[in-house]
Amino acid sequence: MIIEDNAANMKLAVLLLQNAGHAVMCATDAETGLTIARADQPDLILMDIQLPDMDGLAATALLKQDPVTAAIPVIALTAMAMKADQEKSQIAGCEAYIAKPLRYQELYAAINTLLIKAKPQAASEANPIGPAS
């Protein structure tokens, strides 16, 4: 699942995930993202930090406090990488942190690592993600 308010960034993230064979759910604000996450239990969430109304760190903290969504891995995405942002994202509960612009190798590596940790029994059956051949 991708929670991102910038249309260009959303389009790129969707293309990268679809190219790697993932089904993608999208939300353009934190509240909608929280609702979808609770209802549909995505395997992983790409969370933009700078969102309108509620920011991505506050949304991640809410996800991690809810037993229904607490185990869903969250990757924090930010266009304005500040030195303290990575630490703040970890405190909020994000399992990984990536500065934009997204680089597919870094994104795929983070996703593979988190999906393997989240579902160790499925990892042996799953192929690592990467560009479709």
GROMACS .gro file of N, CA and C in nm:
model
  399
    1MET      N    1   0.084  -0.117   0.000
    1MET     CA    2   0.000   0.000   0.000
    1MET      C    3   0.089   0.124   0.000
    2ILE      N    4   0.045   0.227  -0.073
    2ILE     CA    5   0.118   0.353  -0.079
    2ILE      C    6   0.030   0.463  -0.024
    3ILE      N    7   0.083   0.541   0.069
    3ILE     CA    8   0.014   0.660   0.120
    3ILE      C    9   0.101   0.779   0.083
    4GLU      N   10   0.056   0.854  -0.018
    4GLU     CA   11   0.135   0.961  -0.079
    4GLU      C   12   0.041   1.064  -0.139
    5ASP      N   13   0.063   1.193  -0.108
    5ASP     CA   14  -0.026   1.297  -0.158
    5ASP      C   15   0.021   1.359  -0.289
    6ASN      N   16   0.147   1.340  -0.326
    6ASN     CA   17   0.199   1.397  -0.450
    6ASN      C   18   0.172   1.300  -0.566
    7ALA      N   19   0.099   1.346  -0.668
    7ALA     CA   20   0.057   1.259  -0.778
    7ALA      C   21   0.176   1.198  -0.853
    8ALA      N   22   0.280   1.277  -0.879
    8ALA     CA   23   0.396   1.225  -0.951
    8ALA      C   24   0.469   1.118  -0.870
    9ASN      N   25   0.485   1.142  -0.740
    9ASN     CA   26   0.550   1.044  -0.654
    9ASN      C   27   0.467   0.917  -0.642
   10MET      N   28   0.335   0.933  -0.634
   10MET     CA   29   0.245   0.817  -0.628
   10MET      C   30   0.258   0.735  -0.756
   11LYS      N   31   0.257   0.802  -0.870
   11LYS     CA   32   0.265   0.731  -0.999
   11LYS      C   33   0.394   0.651  -1.007
   12LEU      N   34   0.507   0.711  -0.967
   12LEU     CA   35   0.635   0.640  -0.971
   12LEU      C   36   0.633   0.520  -0.878
   13ALA      N   37   0.586   0.537  -0.757
   13ALA     CA   38   0.582   0.427  -0.660
   13ALA      C   39   0.492   0.314  -0.710
   14VAL      N   40   0.377   0.349  -0.765
   14VAL     CA   41   0.286   0.248  -0.818
   14VAL      C   42   0.354   0.171  -0.931
   15LEU      N   43   0.418   0.241  -1.024
   15LEU     CA   44   0.486   0.175  -1.136
   15LEU      C   45   0.596   0.082  -1.087
   16LEU      N   46   0.675   0.127  -0.990
   16LEU     CA   47   0.783   0.043  -0.938
   16LEU      C   48   0.728  -0.083  -0.873
   17LEU      N   49   0.622  -0.069  -0.794
   17LEU     CA   50   0.566  -0.186  -0.726
   17LEU      C   51   0.496  -0.280  -0.824
   18GLN      N   52   0.421  -0.224  -0.918
   18GLN     CA   53   0.354  -0.309  -1.016
   18GLN      C   54   0.457  -0.381  -1.104
   19ASN      N   55   0.565  -0.312  -1.140
   19ASN     CA   56   0.670  -0.373  -1.221
   19ASN      C   57   0.734  -0.490  -1.148
   20ALA      N   58   0.731  -0.486  -1.016
   20ALA     CA   59   0.787  -0.594  -0.934
   20ALA      C   60   0.683  -0.702  -0.904
   21GLY      N   61   0.563  -0.687  -0.959
   21GLY     CA   62   0.461  -0.790  -0.944
   21GLY      C   63   0.369  -0.776  -0.825
   22HIS      N   64   0.366  -0.659  -0.763
   22HIS     CA   65   0.281  -0.638  -0.646
   22HIS      C   66   0.147  -0.577  -0.684
   23ALA      N   67   0.043  -0.620  -0.614
   23ALA     CA   68  -0.086  -0.550  -0.620
   23ALA      C   69  -0.070  -0.426  -0.533
   24VAL      N   70  -0.126  -0.314  -0.576
   24VAL     CA   71  -0.103  -0.188  -0.505
   24VAL      C   72  -0.235  -0.124  -0.466
   25MET      N   73  -0.244  -0.083  -0.340
   25MET     CA   74  -0.354   0.001  -0.291
   25MET      C   75  -0.297   0.139  -0.269
   26CYS      N   76  -0.379   0.242  -0.289
   26CYS     CA   77  -0.330   0.379  -0.277
   26CYS      C   78  -0.423   0.464  -0.191
   27ALA      N   79  -0.360   0.559  -0.120
   27ALA     CA   80  -0.435   0.661  -0.046
   27ALA      C   81  -0.356   0.790  -0.058
   28THR      N   82  -0.428   0.902  -0.066
   28THR     CA   83  -0.361   1.031  -0.081
   28THR      C   84  -0.356   1.111   0.049
   29ASP      N   85  -0.407   1.054   0.158
   29ASP     CA   86  -0.398   1.120   0.288
   29ASP      C   87  -0.393   1.012   0.397
   30ALA      N   88  -0.348   1.052   0.514
   30ALA     CA   89  -0.328   0.957   0.623
   30ALA      C   90  -0.458   0.892   0.670
   31GLU      N   91  -0.563   0.971   0.684
   31GLU     CA   92  -0.690   0.915   0.734
   31GLU      C   93  -0.741   0.804   0.642
   32THR      N   94  -0.740   0.829   0.512
   32THR     CA   95  -0.785   0.727   0.416
   32THR      C   96  -0.693   0.606   0.423
   33GLY      N   97  -0.563   0.631   0.433
   33GLY     CA   98  -0.467   0.522   0.443
   33GLY      C   99  -0.490   0.435   0.566
   34LEU      N  100  -0.517   0.499   0.679
   34LEU     CA  101  -0.545   0.423   0.802
   34LEU      C  102  -0.669   0.337   0.786
   35THR      N  103  -0.772   0.392   0.725
   35THR     CA  104  -0.897   0.318   0.704
   35THR      C  105  -0.873   0.197   0.615
   36ILE      N  106  -0.801   0.217   0.505
   36ILE     CA  107  -0.772   0.106   0.412
   36ILE      C  108  -0.684   0.001   0.481
   37ALA      N  109  -0.583   0.046   0.555
   37ALA     CA  110  -0.493  -0.048   0.622
   37ALA      C  111  -0.569  -0.136   0.722
   38ARG      N  112  -0.660  -0.075   0.798
   38ARG     CA  113  -0.738  -0.153   0.895
   38ARG      C  114  -0.830  -0.253   0.825
   39ALA      N  115  -0.889  -0.212   0.713
   39ALA     CA  116  -0.985  -0.298   0.644
   39ALA      C  117  -0.917  -0.407   0.560
   40ASP      N  118  -0.808  -0.372   0.491
   40ASP     CA  119  -0.750  -0.463   0.392
   40ASP      C  120  -0.619  -0.528   0.431
   41GLN      N  121  -0.559  -0.487   0.544
   41GLN     CA  122  -0.436  -0.550   0.594
   41GLN      C  123  -0.329  -0.569   0.485
   42PRO      N  124  -0.275  -0.460   0.430
   42PRO     CA  125  -0.170  -0.477   0.328
   42PRO      C  126  -0.046  -0.543   0.388
   43ASP      N  127   0.035  -0.602   0.301
   43ASP     CA  128   0.158  -0.669   0.347
   43ASP      C  129   0.262  -0.569   0.393
   44LEU      N  130   0.255  -0.446   0.339
   44LEU     CA  131   0.356  -0.344   0.367
   44LEU      C  132   0.299  -0.208   0.328
   45ILE      N  133   0.346  -0.102   0.394
   45ILE     CA  134   0.299   0.033   0.362
   45ILE      C  135   0.419   0.123   0.332
   46LEU      N  136   0.412   0.192   0.220
   46LEU     CA  137   0.506   0.301   0.189
   46LEU      C  138   0.436   0.428   0.235
   47MET      N  139   0.492   0.495   0.335
   47MET     CA  140   0.426   0.610   0.399
   47MET      C  141   0.505   0.738   0.375
   48ASP      N  142   0.446   0.831   0.300
   48ASP     CA  143   0.506   0.963   0.286
   48ASP      C  144   0.504   1.031   0.422
   49ILE      N  145   0.610   1.102   0.456
   49ILE     CA  146   0.616   1.171   0.584
   49ILE      C  147   0.536   1.301   0.579
   50GLN      N  148   0.549   1.376   0.470
   50GLN     CA  149   0.479   1.504   0.458
   50GLN      C  150   0.344   1.484   0.390
   51LEU      N  151   0.241   1.464   0.472
   51LEU     CA  152   0.104   1.447   0.423
   51LEU      C  153   0.019   1.562   0.475
   52PRO      N  154  -0.090   1.595   0.404
   52PRO     CA  155  -0.179   1.700   0.454
   52PRO      C  156  -0.253   1.655   0.580
   53ASP      N  157  -0.291   1.750   0.664
   53ASP     CA  158  -0.363   1.723   0.788
   53ASP      C  159  -0.278   1.642   0.887
   54MET      N  160  -0.282   1.510   0.880
   54MET     CA  161  -0.203   1.425   0.969
   54MET      C  162  -0.078   1.381   0.893
   55ASP      N  163   0.041   1.402   0.952
   55ASP     CA  164   0.163   1.361   0.881
   55ASP      C  165   0.184   1.210   0.891
   56GLY      N  166   0.277   1.161   0.810
   56GLY     CA  167   0.303   1.018   0.803
   56GLY      C  168   0.354   0.957   0.932
   57LEU      N  169   0.428   1.034   1.011
   57LEU     CA  170   0.479   0.980   1.137
   57LEU      C  171   0.366   0.960   1.237
   58ALA      N  172   0.272   1.055   1.244
   58ALA     CA  173   0.156   1.040   1.332
   58ALA      C  174   0.071   0.922   1.288
   59ALA      N  175   0.054   0.907   1.156
   59ALA     CA  176  -0.025   0.796   1.103
   59ALA      C  177   0.043   0.663   1.136
   60THR      N  178   0.176   0.657   1.122
   60THR     CA  179   0.249   0.534   1.154
   60THR      C  180   0.233   0.500   1.301
   61ALA      N  181   0.244   0.600   1.388
   61ALA     CA  182   0.227   0.575   1.532
   61ALA      C  183   0.089   0.516   1.561
   62LEU      N  184  -0.014   0.567   1.494
   62LEU     CA  185  -0.149   0.513   1.513
   62LEU      C  186  -0.158   0.369   1.463
   63LEU      N  187  -0.096   0.341   1.348
   63LEU     CA  188  -0.095   0.204   1.295
   63LEU      C  189  -0.030   0.108   1.395
   64LYS      N  190   0.080   0.151   1.454
   64LYS     CA  191   0.156   0.065   1.544
   64LYS      C  192   0.088   0.047   1.679
   65GLN      N  193  -0.002   0.139   1.716
   65GLN     CA  194  -0.077   0.126   1.842
   65GLN      C  195  -0.200   0.036   1.827
   66ASP      N  196  -0.243   0.013   1.704
   66ASP     CA  197  -0.363  -0.065   1.677
   66ASP      C  198  -0.324  -0.212   1.657
   67PRO      N  199  -0.377  -0.304   1.739
   67PRO     CA  200  -0.340  -0.446   1.725
   67PRO      C  201  -0.370  -0.503   1.586
   68VAL      N  202  -0.467  -0.446   1.516
   68VAL     CA  203  -0.504  -0.495   1.383
   68VAL      C  204  -0.395  -0.463   1.280
   69THR      N  205  -0.326  -0.350   1.297
   69THR     CA  206  -0.228  -0.305   1.198
   69THR      C  207  -0.084  -0.298   1.250
   70ALA      N  208  -0.063  -0.330   1.375
   70ALA     CA  209   0.069  -0.311   1.437
   70ALA      C  210   0.181  -0.390   1.368
   71ALA      N  211   0.149  -0.505   1.313
   71ALA     CA  212   0.253  -0.589   1.252
   71ALA      C  213   0.284  -0.553   1.107
   72ILE      N  214   0.209  -0.462   1.048
   72ILE     CA  215   0.233  -0.424   0.908
   72ILE      C  216   0.361  -0.339   0.901
   73PRO      N  217   0.461  -0.384   0.825
   73PRO     CA  218   0.583  -0.303   0.814
   73PRO      C  219   0.556  -0.172   0.741
   74VAL      N  220   0.622  -0.065   0.786
   74VAL     CA  221   0.606   0.067   0.726
   74VAL      C  222   0.743   0.120   0.683
   75ILE      N  223   0.750   0.164   0.558
   75ILE     CA  224   0.870   0.231   0.507
   75ILE      C  225   0.837   0.379   0.496
   76ALA      N  226   0.912   0.462   0.567
   76ALA     CA  227   0.894   0.608   0.561
   76ALA      C  228   0.960   0.661   0.435
   77LEU      N  229   0.888   0.747   0.363
   77LEU     CA  230   0.941   0.812   0.243
   77LEU      C  231   0.942   0.962   0.267
   78THR      N  232   1.051   1.028   0.232
   78THR     CA  233   1.055   1.173   0.248
   78THR      C  234   1.134   1.238   0.136
   79ALA      N  235   1.085   1.352   0.091
   79ALA     CA  236   1.154   1.430  -0.011
   79ALA      C  237   1.254   1.526   0.053
   80MET      N  238   1.229   1.562   0.178
   80MET     CA  239   1.315   1.658   0.246
   80MET      C  240   1.389   1.589   0.359
   81ALA      N  241   1.489   1.512   0.322
   81ALA     CA  242   1.562   1.433   0.421
   81ALA      C  243   1.642   1.523   0.513
   82MET      N  244   1.602   1.523   0.639
   82MET     CA  245   1.673   1.596   0.742
   82MET      C  246   1.742   1.493   0.831
   83LYS      N  247   1.848   1.533   0.896
   83LYS     CA  248   1.927   1.440   0.976
   83LYS      C  249   1.842   1.369   1.082
   84ALA      N  250   1.750   1.440   1.144
   84ALA     CA  251   1.670   1.383   1.253
   84ALA      C  252   1.551   1.300   1.203
   85ASP      N  253   1.518   1.309   1.074
   85ASP     CA  254   1.399   1.240   1.022
   85ASP      C  255   1.406   1.089   1.036
   86GLN      N  256   1.521   1.031   1.010
   86GLN     CA  257   1.532   0.886   1.019
   86GLN      C  258   1.507   0.840   1.163
   87GLU      N  259   1.563   0.911   1.260
   87GLU     CA  260   1.540   0.877   1.400
   87GLU      C  261   1.393   0.895   1.437
   88LYS      N  262   1.332   1.005   1.393
   88LYS     CA  263   1.190   1.029   1.421
   88LYS      C  264   1.104   0.919   1.361
   89SER      N  265   1.139   0.874   1.240
   89SER     CA  266   1.059   0.769   1.176
   89SER      C  267   1.070   0.638   1.254
   90GLN      N  268   1.188   0.608   1.308
   90GLN     CA  269   1.205   0.487   1.388
   90GLN      C  270   1.125   0.496   1.518
   91ILE      N  271   1.126   0.613   1.581
   91ILE     CA  272   1.050   0.632   1.703
   91ILE      C  273   0.900   0.614   1.677
   92ALA      N  274   0.853   0.661   1.562
   92ALA     CA  275   0.711   0.647   1.526
   92ALA      C  276   0.674   0.502   1.497
   93GLY      N  277   0.774   0.419   1.463
   93GLY     CA  278   0.747   0.278   1.436
   93GLY      C  279   0.780   0.233   1.295
   94CYS      N  280   0.838   0.319   1.214
   94CYS     CA  281   0.876   0.280   1.077
   94CYS      C  282   0.992   0.182   1.082
   95GLU      N  283   0.984   0.079   1.002
   95GLU     CA  284   1.090  -0.021   0.998
   95GLU      C  285   1.203   0.017   0.901
   96ALA      N  286   1.177   0.109   0.809
   96ALA     CA  287   1.279   0.152   0.714
   96ALA      C  288   1.252   0.297   0.676
   97TYR      N  289   1.351   0.359   0.616
   97TYR     CA  290   1.345   0.502   0.581
   97TYR      C  291   1.415   0.520   0.447
   98ILE      N  292   1.345   0.582   0.351
   98ILE     CA  293   1.404   0.606   0.219
   98ILE      C  294   1.380   0.751   0.180
   99ALA      N  295   1.487   0.819   0.138
   99ALA     CA  296   1.475   0.956   0.088
   99ALA      C  297   1.437   0.952  -0.059
  100LYS      N  298   1.350   1.042  -0.099
  100LYS     CA  299   1.313   1.055  -0.240
  100LYS      C  300   1.419   1.139  -0.310
  101PRO      N  301   1.437   1.127  -0.438
  101PRO     CA  302   1.357   1.044  -0.530
  101PRO      C  303   1.384   0.895  -0.507
  102LEU      N  304   1.279   0.815  -0.529
  102LEU     CA  305   1.291   0.671  -0.509
  102LEU      C  306   1.388   0.612  -0.610
  103ARG      N  307   1.475   0.528  -0.560
  103ARG     CA  308   1.566   0.451  -0.645
  103ARG      C  309   1.523   0.306  -0.633
  104TYR      N  310   1.494   0.243  -0.746
  104TYR     CA  311   1.430   0.113  -0.740
  104TYR      C  312   1.512   0.008  -0.666
  105GLN      N  313   1.646   0.010  -0.678
  105GLN     CA  314   1.724  -0.091  -0.608
  105GLN      C  315   1.708  -0.078  -0.456
  106GLU      N  316   1.714   0.045  -0.408
  106GLU     CA  317   1.699   0.069  -0.263
  106GLU      C  318   1.559   0.032  -0.216
  107LEU      N  319   1.458   0.070  -0.294
  107LEU     CA  320   1.319   0.039  -0.259
  107LEU      C  321   1.296  -0.111  -0.257
  108TYR      N  322   1.338  -0.181  -0.362
  108TYR     CA  323   1.318  -0.326  -0.369
  108TYR      C  324   1.391  -0.398  -0.255
  109ALA      N  325   1.512  -0.353  -0.224
  109ALA     CA  326   1.588  -0.416  -0.115
  109ALA      C  327   1.516  -0.400   0.018
  110ALA      N  328   1.465  -0.280   0.045
  110ALA     CA  329   1.393  -0.256   0.171
  110ALA      C  330   1.265  -0.339   0.178
  111ILE      N  331   1.192  -0.344   0.068
  111ILE     CA  332   1.067  -0.422   0.065
  111ILE      C  333   1.096  -0.570   0.085
  112ASN      N  334   1.195  -0.622   0.012
  112ASN     CA  335   1.229  -0.765   0.027
  112ASN      C  336   1.265  -0.798   0.171
  113THR      N  337   1.348  -0.716   0.232
  113THR     CA  338   1.391  -0.740   0.369
  113THR      C  339   1.272  -0.742   0.464
  114LEU      N  340   1.183  -0.644   0.451
  114LEU     CA  341   1.070  -0.634   0.543
  114LEU      C  342   0.967  -0.744   0.519
  115LEU      N  343   0.942  -0.780   0.395
  115LEU     CA  344   0.846  -0.887   0.369
  115LEU      C  345   0.897  -1.021   0.420
  116ILE      N  346   1.027  -1.044   0.408
  116ILE     CA  347   1.084  -1.168   0.459
  116ILE      C  348   1.072  -1.172   0.612
  117LYS      N  349   1.100  -1.059   0.679
  117LYS     CA  350   1.087  -1.053   0.825
  117LYS      C  351   0.942  -1.070   0.868
  118ALA      N  352   0.850  -1.009   0.793
  118ALA     CA  353   0.708  -1.012   0.831
  118ALA      C  354   0.647  -1.150   0.810
  119LYS      N  355   0.692  -1.221   0.708
  119LYS     CA  356   0.633  -1.351   0.676
  119LYS      C  357   0.742  -1.453   0.650
  120PRO      N  358   0.814  -1.494   0.752
  120PRO     CA  359   0.925  -1.586   0.729
  120PRO      C  360   0.883  -1.719   0.667
  121GLN      N  361   0.764  -1.768   0.699
  121GLN     CA  362   0.720  -1.894   0.641
  121GLN      C  363   0.691  -1.880   0.492
  122ALA      N  364   0.648  -1.764   0.447
  122ALA     CA  365   0.618  -1.743   0.305
  122ALA      C  366   0.743  -1.707   0.227
  123ALA      N  367   0.846  -1.661   0.295
  123ALA     CA  368   0.966  -1.614   0.227
  123ALA      C  369   1.033  -1.723   0.146
  124SER      N  370   1.032  -1.846   0.197
  124SER     CA  371   1.098  -1.953   0.125
  124SER      C  372   1.024  -1.986  -0.005
  125GLU      N  373   0.896  -1.955  -0.010
  125GLU     CA  374   0.817  -1.981  -0.130
  125GLU      C  375   0.814  -1.862  -0.225
  126ALA      N  376   0.842  -1.745  -0.174
  126ALA     CA  377   0.831  -1.624  -0.255
  126ALA      C  378   0.963  -1.594  -0.324
  127ASN      N  379   0.951  -1.532  -0.439
  127ASN     CA  380   1.070  -1.484  -0.509
  127ASN      C  381   1.097  -1.341  -0.465
  128PRO      N  382   1.222  -1.303  -0.452
  128PRO     CA  383   1.251  -1.163  -0.421
  128PRO      C  384   1.199  -1.075  -0.535
  129ILE      N  385   1.160  -0.952  -0.499
  129ILE     CA  386   1.107  -0.866  -0.602
  129ILE      C  387   1.219  -0.795  -0.675
  130GLY      N  388   1.188  -0.759  -0.795
  130GLY     CA  389   1.277  -0.684  -0.881
  130GLY      C  390   1.201  -0.658  -1.008
  131PRO      N  391   1.262  -0.589  -1.101
  131PRO     CA  392   1.191  -0.562  -1.227
  131PRO      C  393   1.149  -0.691  -1.295
  132ALA      N  394   1.030  -0.692  -1.349
  132ALA     CA  395   0.981  -0.809  -1.422
  132ALA      C  396   1.064  -0.826  -1.549
  133SER      N  397   1.093  -0.951  -1.582
  133SER     CA  398   1.174  -0.974  -1.701
  133SER      C  399   1.089  -0.978  -1.824
   0.00000   0.00000   0.00000
